[in-house]
XYZ file of C-alpha atoms in Angstrom:
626
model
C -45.618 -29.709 14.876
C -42.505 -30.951 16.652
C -39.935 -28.556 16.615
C -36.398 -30.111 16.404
C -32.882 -29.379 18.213
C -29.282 -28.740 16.046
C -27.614 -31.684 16.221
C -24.735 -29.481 17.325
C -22.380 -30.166 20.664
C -24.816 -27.398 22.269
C -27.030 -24.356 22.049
C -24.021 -22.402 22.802
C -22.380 -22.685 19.669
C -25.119 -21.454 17.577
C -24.991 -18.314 19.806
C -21.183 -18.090 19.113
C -21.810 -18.387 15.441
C -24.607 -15.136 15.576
C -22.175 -13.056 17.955
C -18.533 -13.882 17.274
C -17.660 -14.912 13.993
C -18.681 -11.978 12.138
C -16.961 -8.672 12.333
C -20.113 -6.909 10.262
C -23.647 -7.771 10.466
C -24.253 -6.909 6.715
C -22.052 -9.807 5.318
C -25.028 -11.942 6.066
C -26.070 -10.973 3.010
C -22.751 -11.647 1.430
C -23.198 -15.804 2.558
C -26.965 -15.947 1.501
C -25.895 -14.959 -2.122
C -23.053 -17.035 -2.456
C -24.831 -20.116 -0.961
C -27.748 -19.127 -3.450
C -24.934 -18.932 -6.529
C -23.615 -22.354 -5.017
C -27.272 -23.705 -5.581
C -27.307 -22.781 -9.214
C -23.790 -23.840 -10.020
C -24.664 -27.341 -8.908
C -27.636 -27.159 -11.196
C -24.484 -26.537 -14.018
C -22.872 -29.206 -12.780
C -25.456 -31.991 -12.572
C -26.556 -30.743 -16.165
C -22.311 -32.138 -17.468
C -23.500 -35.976 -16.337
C -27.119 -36.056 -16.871
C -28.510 -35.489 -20.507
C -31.928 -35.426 -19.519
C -31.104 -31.277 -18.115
C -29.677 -28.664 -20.408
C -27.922 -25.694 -18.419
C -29.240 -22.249 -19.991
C -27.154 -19.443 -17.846
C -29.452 -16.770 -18.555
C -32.147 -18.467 -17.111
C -30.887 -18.416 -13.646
C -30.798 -15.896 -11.177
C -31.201 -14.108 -7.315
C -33.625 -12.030 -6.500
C -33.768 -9.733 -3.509
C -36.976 -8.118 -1.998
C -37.238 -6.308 1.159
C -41.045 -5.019 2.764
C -40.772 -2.559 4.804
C -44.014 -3.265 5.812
C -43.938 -6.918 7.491
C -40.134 -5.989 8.416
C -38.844 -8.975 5.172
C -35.911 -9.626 3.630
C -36.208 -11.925 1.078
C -33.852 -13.951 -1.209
C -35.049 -16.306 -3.671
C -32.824 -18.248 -6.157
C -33.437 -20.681 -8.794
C -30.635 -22.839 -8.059
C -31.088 -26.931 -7.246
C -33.092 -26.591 -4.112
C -33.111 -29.032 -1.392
C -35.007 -31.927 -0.234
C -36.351 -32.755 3.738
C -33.329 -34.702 4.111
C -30.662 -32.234 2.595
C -32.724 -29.313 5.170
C -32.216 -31.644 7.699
C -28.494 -32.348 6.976
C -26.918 -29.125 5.784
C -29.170 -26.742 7.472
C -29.983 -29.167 10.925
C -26.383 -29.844 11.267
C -24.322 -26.496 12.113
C -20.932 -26.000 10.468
C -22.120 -28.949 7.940
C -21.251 -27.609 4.553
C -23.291 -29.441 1.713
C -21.307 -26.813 -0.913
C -18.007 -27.876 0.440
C -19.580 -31.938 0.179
C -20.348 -31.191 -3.197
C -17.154 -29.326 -4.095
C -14.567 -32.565 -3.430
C -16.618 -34.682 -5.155
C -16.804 -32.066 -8.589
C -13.657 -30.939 -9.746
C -14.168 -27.004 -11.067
C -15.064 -26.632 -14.777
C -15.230 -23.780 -16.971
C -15.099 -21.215 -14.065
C -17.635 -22.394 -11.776
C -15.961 -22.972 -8.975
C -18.194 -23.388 -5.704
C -17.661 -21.293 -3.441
C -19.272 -22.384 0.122
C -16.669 -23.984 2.483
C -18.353 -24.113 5.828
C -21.896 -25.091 7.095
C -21.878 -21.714 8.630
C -22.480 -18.566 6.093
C -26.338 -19.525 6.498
C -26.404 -18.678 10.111
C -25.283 -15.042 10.073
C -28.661 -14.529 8.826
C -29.564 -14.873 12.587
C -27.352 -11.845 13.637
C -29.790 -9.267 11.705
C -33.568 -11.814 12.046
C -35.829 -13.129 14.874
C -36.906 -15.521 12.498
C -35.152 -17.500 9.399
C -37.598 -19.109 6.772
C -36.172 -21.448 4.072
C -38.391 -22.769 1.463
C -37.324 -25.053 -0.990
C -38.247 -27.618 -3.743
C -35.306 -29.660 -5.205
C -34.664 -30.579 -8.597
C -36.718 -33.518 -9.675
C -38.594 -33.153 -6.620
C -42.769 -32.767 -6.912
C -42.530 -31.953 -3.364
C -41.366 -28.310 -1.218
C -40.934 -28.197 2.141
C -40.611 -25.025 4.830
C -37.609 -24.947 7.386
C -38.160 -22.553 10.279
C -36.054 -21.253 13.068
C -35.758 -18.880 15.583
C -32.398 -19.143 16.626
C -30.590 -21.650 18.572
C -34.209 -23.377 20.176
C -34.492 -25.414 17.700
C -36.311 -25.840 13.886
C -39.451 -26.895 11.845
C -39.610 -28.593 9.100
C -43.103 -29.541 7.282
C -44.505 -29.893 3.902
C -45.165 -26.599 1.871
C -46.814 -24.986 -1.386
C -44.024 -23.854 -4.023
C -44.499 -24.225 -7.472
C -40.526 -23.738 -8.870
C -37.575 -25.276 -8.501
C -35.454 -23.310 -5.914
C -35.244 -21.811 -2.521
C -36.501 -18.655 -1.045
C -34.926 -17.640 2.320
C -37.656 -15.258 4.174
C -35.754 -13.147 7.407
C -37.669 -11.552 9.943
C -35.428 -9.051 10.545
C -35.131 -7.512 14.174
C -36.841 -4.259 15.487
C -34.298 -1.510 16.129
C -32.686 -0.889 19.612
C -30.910 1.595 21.120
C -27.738 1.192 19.594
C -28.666 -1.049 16.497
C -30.325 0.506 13.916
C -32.142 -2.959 11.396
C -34.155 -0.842 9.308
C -30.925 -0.125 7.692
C -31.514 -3.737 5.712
C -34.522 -3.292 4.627
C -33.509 -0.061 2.731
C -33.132 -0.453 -1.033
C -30.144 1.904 -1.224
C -28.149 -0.050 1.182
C -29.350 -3.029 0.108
C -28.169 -1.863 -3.303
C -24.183 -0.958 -1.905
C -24.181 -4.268 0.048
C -24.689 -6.226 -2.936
C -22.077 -3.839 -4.933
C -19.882 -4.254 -2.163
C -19.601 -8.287 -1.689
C -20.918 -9.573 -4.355
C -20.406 -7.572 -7.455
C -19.030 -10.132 -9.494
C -21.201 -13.640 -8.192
C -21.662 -14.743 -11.859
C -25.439 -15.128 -11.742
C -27.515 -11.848 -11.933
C -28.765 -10.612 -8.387
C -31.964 -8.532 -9.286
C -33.891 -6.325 -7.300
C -37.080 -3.869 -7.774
C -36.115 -0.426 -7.825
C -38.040 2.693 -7.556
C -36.833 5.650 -9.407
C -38.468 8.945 -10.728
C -39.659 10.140 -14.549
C -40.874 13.016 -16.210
C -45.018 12.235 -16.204
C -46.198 11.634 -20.345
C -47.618 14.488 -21.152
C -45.894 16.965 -18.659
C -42.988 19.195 -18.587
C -42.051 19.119 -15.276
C -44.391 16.806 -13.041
C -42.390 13.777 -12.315
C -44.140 10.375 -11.288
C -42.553 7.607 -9.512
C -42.348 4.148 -11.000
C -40.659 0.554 -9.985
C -38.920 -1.818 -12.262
C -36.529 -4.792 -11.874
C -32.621 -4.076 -12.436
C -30.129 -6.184 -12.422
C -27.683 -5.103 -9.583
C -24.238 -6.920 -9.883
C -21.748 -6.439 -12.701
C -21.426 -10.257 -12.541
C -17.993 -10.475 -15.162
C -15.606 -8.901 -13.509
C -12.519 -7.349 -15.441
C -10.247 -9.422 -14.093
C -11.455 -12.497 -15.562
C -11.628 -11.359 -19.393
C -9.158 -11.543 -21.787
C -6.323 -8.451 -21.752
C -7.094 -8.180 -25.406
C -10.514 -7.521 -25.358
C -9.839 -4.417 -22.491
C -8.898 -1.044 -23.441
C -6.802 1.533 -21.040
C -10.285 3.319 -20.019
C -11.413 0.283 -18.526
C -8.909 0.106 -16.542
C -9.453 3.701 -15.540
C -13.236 3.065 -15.197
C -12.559 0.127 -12.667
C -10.179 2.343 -11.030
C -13.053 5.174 -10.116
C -15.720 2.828 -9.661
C -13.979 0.688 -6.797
C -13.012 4.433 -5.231
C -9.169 3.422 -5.604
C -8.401 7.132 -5.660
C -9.391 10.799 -7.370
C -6.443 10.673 -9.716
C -5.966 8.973 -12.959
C -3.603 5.958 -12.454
C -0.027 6.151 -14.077
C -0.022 2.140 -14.907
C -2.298 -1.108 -14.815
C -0.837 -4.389 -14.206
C -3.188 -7.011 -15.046
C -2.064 -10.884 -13.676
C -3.343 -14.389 -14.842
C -1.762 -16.766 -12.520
C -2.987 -20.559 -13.124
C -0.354 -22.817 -11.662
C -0.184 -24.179 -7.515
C -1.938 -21.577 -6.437
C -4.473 -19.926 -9.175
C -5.568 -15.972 -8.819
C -5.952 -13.246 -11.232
C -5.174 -9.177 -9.689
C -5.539 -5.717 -11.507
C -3.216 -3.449 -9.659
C -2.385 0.232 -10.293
C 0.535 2.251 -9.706
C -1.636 5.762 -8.875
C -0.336 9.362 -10.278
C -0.913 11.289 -6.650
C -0.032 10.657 -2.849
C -3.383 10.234 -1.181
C -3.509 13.393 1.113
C -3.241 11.053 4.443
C -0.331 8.830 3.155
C 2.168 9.168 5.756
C -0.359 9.662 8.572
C -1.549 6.362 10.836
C -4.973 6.591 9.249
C -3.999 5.164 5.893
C -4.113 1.758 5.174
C -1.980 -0.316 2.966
C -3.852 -3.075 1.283
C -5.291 -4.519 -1.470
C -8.841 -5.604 -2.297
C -9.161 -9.623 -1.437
C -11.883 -11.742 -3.236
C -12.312 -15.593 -2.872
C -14.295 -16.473 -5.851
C -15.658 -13.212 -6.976
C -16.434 -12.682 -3.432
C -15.451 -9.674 -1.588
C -13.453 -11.178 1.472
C -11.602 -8.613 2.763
C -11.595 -4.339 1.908
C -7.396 -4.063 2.253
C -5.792 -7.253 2.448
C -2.010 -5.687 4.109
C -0.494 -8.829 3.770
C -0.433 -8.947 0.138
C 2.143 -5.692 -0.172
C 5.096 -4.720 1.597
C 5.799 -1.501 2.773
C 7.419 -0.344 0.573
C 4.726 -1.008 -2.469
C 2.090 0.455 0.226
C 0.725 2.870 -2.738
C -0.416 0.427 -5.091
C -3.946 0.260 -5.697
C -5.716 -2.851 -6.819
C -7.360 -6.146 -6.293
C -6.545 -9.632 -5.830
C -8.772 -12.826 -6.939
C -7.916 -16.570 -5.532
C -9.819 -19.705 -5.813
C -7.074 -21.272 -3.565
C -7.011 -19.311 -0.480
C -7.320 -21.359 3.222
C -10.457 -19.012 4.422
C -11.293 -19.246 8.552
C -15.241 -19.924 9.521
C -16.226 -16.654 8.709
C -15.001 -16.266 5.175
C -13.058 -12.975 6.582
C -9.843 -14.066 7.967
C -7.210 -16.650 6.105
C -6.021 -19.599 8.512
C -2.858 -20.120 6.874
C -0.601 -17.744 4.811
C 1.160 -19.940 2.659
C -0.900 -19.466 -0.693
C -0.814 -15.592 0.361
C 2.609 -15.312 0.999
C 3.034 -16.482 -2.596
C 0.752 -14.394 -4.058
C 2.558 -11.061 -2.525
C 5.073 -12.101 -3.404
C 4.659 -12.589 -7.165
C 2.893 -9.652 -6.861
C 5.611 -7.802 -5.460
C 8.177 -8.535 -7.835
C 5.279 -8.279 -10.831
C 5.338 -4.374 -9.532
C 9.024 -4.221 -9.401
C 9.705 -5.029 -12.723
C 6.639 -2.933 -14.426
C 7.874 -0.141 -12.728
C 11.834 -1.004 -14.124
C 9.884 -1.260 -17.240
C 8.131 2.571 -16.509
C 12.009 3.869 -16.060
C 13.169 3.003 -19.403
C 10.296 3.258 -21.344
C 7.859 5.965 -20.361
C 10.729 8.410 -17.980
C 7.809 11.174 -17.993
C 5.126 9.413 -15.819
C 7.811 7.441 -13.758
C 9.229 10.780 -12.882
C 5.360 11.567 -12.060
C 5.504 8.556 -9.974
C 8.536 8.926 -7.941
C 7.941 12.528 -7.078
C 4.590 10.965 -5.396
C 6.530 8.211 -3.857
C 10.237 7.905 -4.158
C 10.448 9.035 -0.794
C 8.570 5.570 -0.134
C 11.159 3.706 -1.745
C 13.895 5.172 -0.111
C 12.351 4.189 3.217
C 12.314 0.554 2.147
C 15.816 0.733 1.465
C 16.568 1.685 4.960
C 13.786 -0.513 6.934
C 14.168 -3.383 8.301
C 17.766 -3.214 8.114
C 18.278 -3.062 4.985
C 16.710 -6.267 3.840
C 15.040 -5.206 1.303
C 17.862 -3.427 -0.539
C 18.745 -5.498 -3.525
C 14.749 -5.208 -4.359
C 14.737 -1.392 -4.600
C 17.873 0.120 -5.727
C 17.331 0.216 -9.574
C 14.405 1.643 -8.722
C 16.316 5.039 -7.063
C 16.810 8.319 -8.531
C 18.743 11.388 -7.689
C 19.138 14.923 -8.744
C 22.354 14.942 -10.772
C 24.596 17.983 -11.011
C 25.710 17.248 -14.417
C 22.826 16.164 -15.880
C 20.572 18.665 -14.200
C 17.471 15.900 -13.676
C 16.485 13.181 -11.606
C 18.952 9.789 -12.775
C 18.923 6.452 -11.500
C 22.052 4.994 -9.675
C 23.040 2.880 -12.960
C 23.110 5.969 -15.470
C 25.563 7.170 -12.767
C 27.544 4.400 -12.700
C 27.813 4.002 -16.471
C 29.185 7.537 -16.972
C 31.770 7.479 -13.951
C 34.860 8.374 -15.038
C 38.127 5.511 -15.419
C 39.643 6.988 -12.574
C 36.738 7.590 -10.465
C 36.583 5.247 -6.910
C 33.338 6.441 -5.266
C 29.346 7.376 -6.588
C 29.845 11.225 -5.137
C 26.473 12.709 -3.324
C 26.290 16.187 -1.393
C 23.331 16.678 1.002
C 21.420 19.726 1.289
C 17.953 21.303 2.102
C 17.799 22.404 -1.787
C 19.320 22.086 -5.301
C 19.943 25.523 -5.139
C 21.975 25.417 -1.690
C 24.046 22.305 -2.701
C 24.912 24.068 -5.710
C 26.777 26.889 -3.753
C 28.375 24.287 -1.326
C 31.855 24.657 -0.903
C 32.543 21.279 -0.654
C 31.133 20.324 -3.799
C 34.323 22.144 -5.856
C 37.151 19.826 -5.828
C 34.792 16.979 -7.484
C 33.101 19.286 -9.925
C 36.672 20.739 -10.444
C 37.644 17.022 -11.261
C 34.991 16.291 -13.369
C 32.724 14.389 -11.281
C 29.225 13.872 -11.560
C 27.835 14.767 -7.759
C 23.859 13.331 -6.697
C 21.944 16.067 -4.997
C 20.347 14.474 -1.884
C 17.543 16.914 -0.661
C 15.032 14.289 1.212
C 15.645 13.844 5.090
C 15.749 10.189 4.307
C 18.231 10.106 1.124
C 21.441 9.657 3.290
C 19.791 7.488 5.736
C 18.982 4.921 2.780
C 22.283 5.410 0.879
C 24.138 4.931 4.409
C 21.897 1.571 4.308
C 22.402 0.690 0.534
C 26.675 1.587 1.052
C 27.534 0.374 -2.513
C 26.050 0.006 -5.874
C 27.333 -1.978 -8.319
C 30.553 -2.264 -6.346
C 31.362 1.075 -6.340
C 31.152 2.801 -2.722
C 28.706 6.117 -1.827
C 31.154 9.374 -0.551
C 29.968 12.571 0.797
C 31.623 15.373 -0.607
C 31.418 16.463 3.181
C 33.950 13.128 4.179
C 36.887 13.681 5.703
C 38.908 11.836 2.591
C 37.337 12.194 -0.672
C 39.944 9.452 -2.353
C 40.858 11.989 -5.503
C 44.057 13.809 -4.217
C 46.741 12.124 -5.707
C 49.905 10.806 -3.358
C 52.185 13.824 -4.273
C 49.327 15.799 -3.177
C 48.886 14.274 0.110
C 52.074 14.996 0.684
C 52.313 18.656 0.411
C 48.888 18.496 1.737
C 50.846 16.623 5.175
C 54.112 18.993 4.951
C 51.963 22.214 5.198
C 49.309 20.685 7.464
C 52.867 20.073 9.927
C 54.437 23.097 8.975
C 50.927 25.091 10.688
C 50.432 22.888 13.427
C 50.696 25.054 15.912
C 48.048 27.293 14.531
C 46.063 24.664 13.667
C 46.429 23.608 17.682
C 45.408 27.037 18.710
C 42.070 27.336 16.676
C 41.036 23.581 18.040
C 41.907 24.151 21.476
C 39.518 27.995 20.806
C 36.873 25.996 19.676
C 36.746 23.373 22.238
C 34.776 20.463 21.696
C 32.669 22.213 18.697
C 34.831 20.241 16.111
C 37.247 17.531 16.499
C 39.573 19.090 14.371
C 40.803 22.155 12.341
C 43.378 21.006 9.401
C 44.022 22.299 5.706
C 41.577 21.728 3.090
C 42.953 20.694 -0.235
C 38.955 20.356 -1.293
C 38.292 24.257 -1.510
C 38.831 26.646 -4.248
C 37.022 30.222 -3.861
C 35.736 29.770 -0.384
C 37.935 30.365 2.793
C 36.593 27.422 4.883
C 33.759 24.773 5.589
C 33.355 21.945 7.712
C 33.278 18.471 6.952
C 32.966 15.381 8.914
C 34.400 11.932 10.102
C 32.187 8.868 11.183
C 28.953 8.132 10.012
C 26.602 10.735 11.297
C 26.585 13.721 8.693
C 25.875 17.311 9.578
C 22.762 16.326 7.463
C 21.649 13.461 9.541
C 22.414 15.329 12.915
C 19.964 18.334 11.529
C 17.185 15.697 11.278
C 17.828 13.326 13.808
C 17.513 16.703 16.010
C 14.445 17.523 14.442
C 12.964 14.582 15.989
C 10.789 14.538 19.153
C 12.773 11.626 20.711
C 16.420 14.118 19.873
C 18.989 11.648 21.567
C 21.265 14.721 21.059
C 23.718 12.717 18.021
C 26.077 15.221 17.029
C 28.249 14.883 13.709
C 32.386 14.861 14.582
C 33.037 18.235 12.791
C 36.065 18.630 11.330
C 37.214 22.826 10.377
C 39.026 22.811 7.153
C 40.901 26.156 5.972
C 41.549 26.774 2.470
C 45.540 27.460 2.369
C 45.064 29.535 -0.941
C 42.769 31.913 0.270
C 43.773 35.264 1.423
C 42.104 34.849 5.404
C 44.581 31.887 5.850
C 47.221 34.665 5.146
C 45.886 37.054 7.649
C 45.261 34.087 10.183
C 49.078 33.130 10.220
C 49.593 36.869 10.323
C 47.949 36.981 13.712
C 49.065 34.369 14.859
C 52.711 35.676 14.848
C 51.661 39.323 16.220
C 47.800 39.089 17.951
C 46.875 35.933 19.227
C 43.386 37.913 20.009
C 42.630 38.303 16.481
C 43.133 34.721 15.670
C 40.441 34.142 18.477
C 38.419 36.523 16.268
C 39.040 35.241 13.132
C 38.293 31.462 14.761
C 35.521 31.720 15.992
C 34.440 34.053 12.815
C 35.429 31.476 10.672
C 33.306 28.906 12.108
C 30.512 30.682 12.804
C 30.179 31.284 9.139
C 30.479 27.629 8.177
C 27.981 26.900 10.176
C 25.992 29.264 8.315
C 26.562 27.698 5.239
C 25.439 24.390 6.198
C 22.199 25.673 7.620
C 23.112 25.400 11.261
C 22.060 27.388 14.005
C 24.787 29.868 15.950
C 24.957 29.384 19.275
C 25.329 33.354 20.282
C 24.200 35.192 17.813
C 24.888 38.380 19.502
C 28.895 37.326 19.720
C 28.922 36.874 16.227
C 27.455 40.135 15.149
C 29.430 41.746 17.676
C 32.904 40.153 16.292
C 31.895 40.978 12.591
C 31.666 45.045 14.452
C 35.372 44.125 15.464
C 36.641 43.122 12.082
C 34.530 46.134 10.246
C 35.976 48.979 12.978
């Protein structure tokens, strides 16, 4: 028998196909059982112009069998077969594509969409078999033939015995080596979780036999082992059926059966798209952080399938960042795949897609906000902190997308509010969205810069994340209306009569004032009169854009570039240690050095600071007590 040669620029491609192309040997399977679905779908299609065939669905199927025995994988379909000449052409001919022939010339109908692009898919099987036998018999056809290969020397073809219509690929498949183990694909469970894997939802059924165990007739507890054919794939996927006929625990039963996480998911979004570019997703917005969320194992991604097809496990372009906890699947029929089905040439459908998707999230969880505060609550305390760090990436880009979506500890509400509940209870008068920074609620609460805005009346957000003033630095206004620290050097409330008195007794002391700056050094810029304070003596505040906040963190960091706030001492003029500072500083200039260096010692206690001699301070506090 004359064995033939590709008709292919050279042996060497062939070779590149088997050892290149594929990332993972197992998606052979994957091509074989979308080329076989391909064969019955044209069966479908030949059946709309030719009365003489009816189309019965049920009728059709794949069937899988490996033998362990004579080291076979088999898959047989019942689709249109082929002839010598289409063997010759679309399995002779490498990177010829007889699906993709087939699928300009037929527009899709009723959902059955080809999906073979490339002359390629059929070739993988040579990455896991020695030897690749295809026989076939084509529709209308009293003849079969048998096309043989053993990789890239060439093929037979010659008559053969078969007595259906349809095609039964036969693979040899390779003895183990050393670091490839083959045996793994003649194994029914992994066979099984291939098929699962890929090809869940090809819309024909993919059958195999499968052993299992029963109780024996007649016996309580001998068990006998049997074999009967099962039906692998789901074949319908959820995506594709109507919303109305799916109930929330589908959903939820999707959710655990494609592993998306252990939790119950707080929402479903479930999207149609038929327009330029035509997918359907199910995406989830999950309840939990998975436990290795902010570590550089985890994965952003969503599930990509080209025509029921598993293409890719996390598809990252289809989410930002910022969405990187969302959970789900996407479905095209339009997407530009490469050679190997794996990897999209272009991203122009997929940009699109993400991002529909993207603002299809925002909006659902808007939506979640107002309707259903509970589980968004639920939500953000899983992954606010991811919002926030969209708001501050990239610049800031990405701003306008994510600040409705914000919430804050307030201190008159006592709960988490979102920046436009702020805004519509601010007060006539009221310039600036007012925020004080803290490790806790319960240390903000005591800060002694908070009381001239609560004193006024002024709802104050409670930022308690390392990256809240980082984003709101980012974000700067919100709805026109500027962020202020309660920490900033000018909190825009005194009134101008205030100011100045606030400026006559600031000059009046400026020689103490002088004296304290030039004892502390370069520890603050400045030590001035506080017109913010009530009931405490003193606290600092700053000036710039680096809080005392931000410097604790950015220190915190393994790169510390040493950023230091500009400090500013304030002293409350109404409290009785200003009294006994300007005391001392008529009659013991010592004891104002004392009091100084007492007084700033304990603000930096009460904004969490580290003092940088301990032992002085304890030793001064001896002074004051003796």
């Amino acid at each position: 028998m004359e064995k033939k040669q590709f008709k292919a620029e050279s042996k060497r491609l062939l070779e590149m196909m088997i050892n290149s192309i594929y990332s993972q040997r197992e998606v052979f399977l994957r091509e074989l059982i979308s080329n076989a679905s391909d064969a019955i779908d044209k069966i479908y299609y030949r059946a709309l112009t030719d009365d003489s065939l009816s189309f019965e669905k049920d009728s059709y199927f794949i069937k899988i069998t490996p033998n362990k025995e004579n080291r076979t994988l088999t898959i047989l379909d019942t689709g249109i077969g082929m002839t010598k000449e289409d063997l010759e052409n679309n399995l002779g001919i490498i990177a010829k594509s007889g699906s993709l022939a087939f699928k300009k010339e037929n527009e899709s109908k009723d959902g059955h969409d080809i999906i073979g692009q490339f002359g390629v898919g059929f070739y993988a099987a040579f990455m896991v078999a020695d030897v690749v036998t295809v026989i076939s018999k084509a529709l209308g056809s009293d003849e079969a033939y048998k096309w043989e290969s053993e990789g890239a020397e060439g093929y037979t073809i010659e008559p053969h015995e078969k007595d259906t219509v349809g095609t039964e690929i036969i693979l040899k498949i390779k003895e183990n080596e050393e670091e490839d183990n083959y045996d793994e694909f003649l194994e029914e469970y992994n066979l099984k979780s291939i098929i699962k894997k890929y090809s869940d939802f090809i819309r024909y059924p993919i059958k195999m036999d499968v052993k299992g165990q029963r109780a024996k007739e007649g016996s309580d507890n001998e068990l006998e082992e049997y074999e009967e054919e099962q039906i692998i794939n789901s074949m319908v996927p959820i995506w594709r059926k109507n919303k109305n006929e799916l109930t929330d625990e589908d959903y939820v039963a999707f959710y655990n059966e494609k592993h998306y996480g252990f939790d119950k998911p707080i929402k479903h979004i479930h999207i149609n798209v038929d327009g330029t570019v035509r997918y359907n997703a199910i995406l989830y917005i999950p309840e939990n952080m998975p436990y290795d969320y902010y570590s550089k194992e985890y994965e952003k991604g969503l599930e990509l399938y080209s025509n029921g097809v598993l293409i890719m496990n996390k598809c990252p372009e289809l989410l930002p960042d910022y969405f990187s906890f969302v959970k789900g699947m996407v479905d095209s029929e339009d997407l530009s795949l490469n050679i190997s089905r794996e990897i999209l040439q272009q991203d122009r459908q997929l940009k699109f897609i993400s991002k529909n998707i993207s603002k299809k999230i925002k909006n659902e969880l808007k939506s979640l906000m107002k309707n259903d505060r509970e589980n968004y609550e639920k939500f953000y305390k899983s992954f606010g902190r991811q919002l926030k760090y969209g708001v501050y990436s990239d610049f800031g880009s990405n701003k306008e997308v994510l600040q409705d979506l914000l919430m804050f500890y307030s201190s008159k509400e006592k709960k988490l509010v979102s920046l436009d509940e702020y805004v519509s209870r601010m007060a006539e008068d009221q310039k600036y969205i007012y925020y004080a920074s803290g490790e806790s609620i319960e240390r903000i609460e005591k800060l002694p810069q908070t009381e001239l805005v609560s004193e006024k009346g002024y709802e104050i957000l409670f930022f308690t994340e390392d990256i809240d003033e980082f984003a709101i630095k980012m974000l700067m206004s919100y709805n026109e209306k500027e962020f202020k620290s309660v920490s900033s050097g000018d909190l825009g409330i005194e009134s101008e009569e205030d100011q100045k008195q606030t400026e006559s007794e600031q000059t009046e002391n400026k020689e103490l004032f002088e004296f304290m700056k030039n004892i502390l050094s370069d520890k603050v810029k400045d030590v001035r009169l506080s017109k913010r304070l009530r009931s405490h003596p003193v606290c600092l505040t700053t000036e710039g854009e680096v809080t005392i906040e931000m410097e604790k963190i950015l220190s915190a960091m393994p790169d510390n570039q040493n950023v230091k706030a500009e400090k500013v001492l304030e002293i409350n003029s109404n409290h009785e240690v200003f009294q006994s500072l300007k005391n001392a500083f008529e009659s013991d200039k010592e004891k104002v050095t004392l009091y100084t260096n007492l007084l700033y010692n304990q603000a930096l206690l009460i904004e969490g600071l580290p003092i940088q001699d301990p032992v002085e301070f304890t030793n001064d506090m001896c002074k004051v007590m003796v």
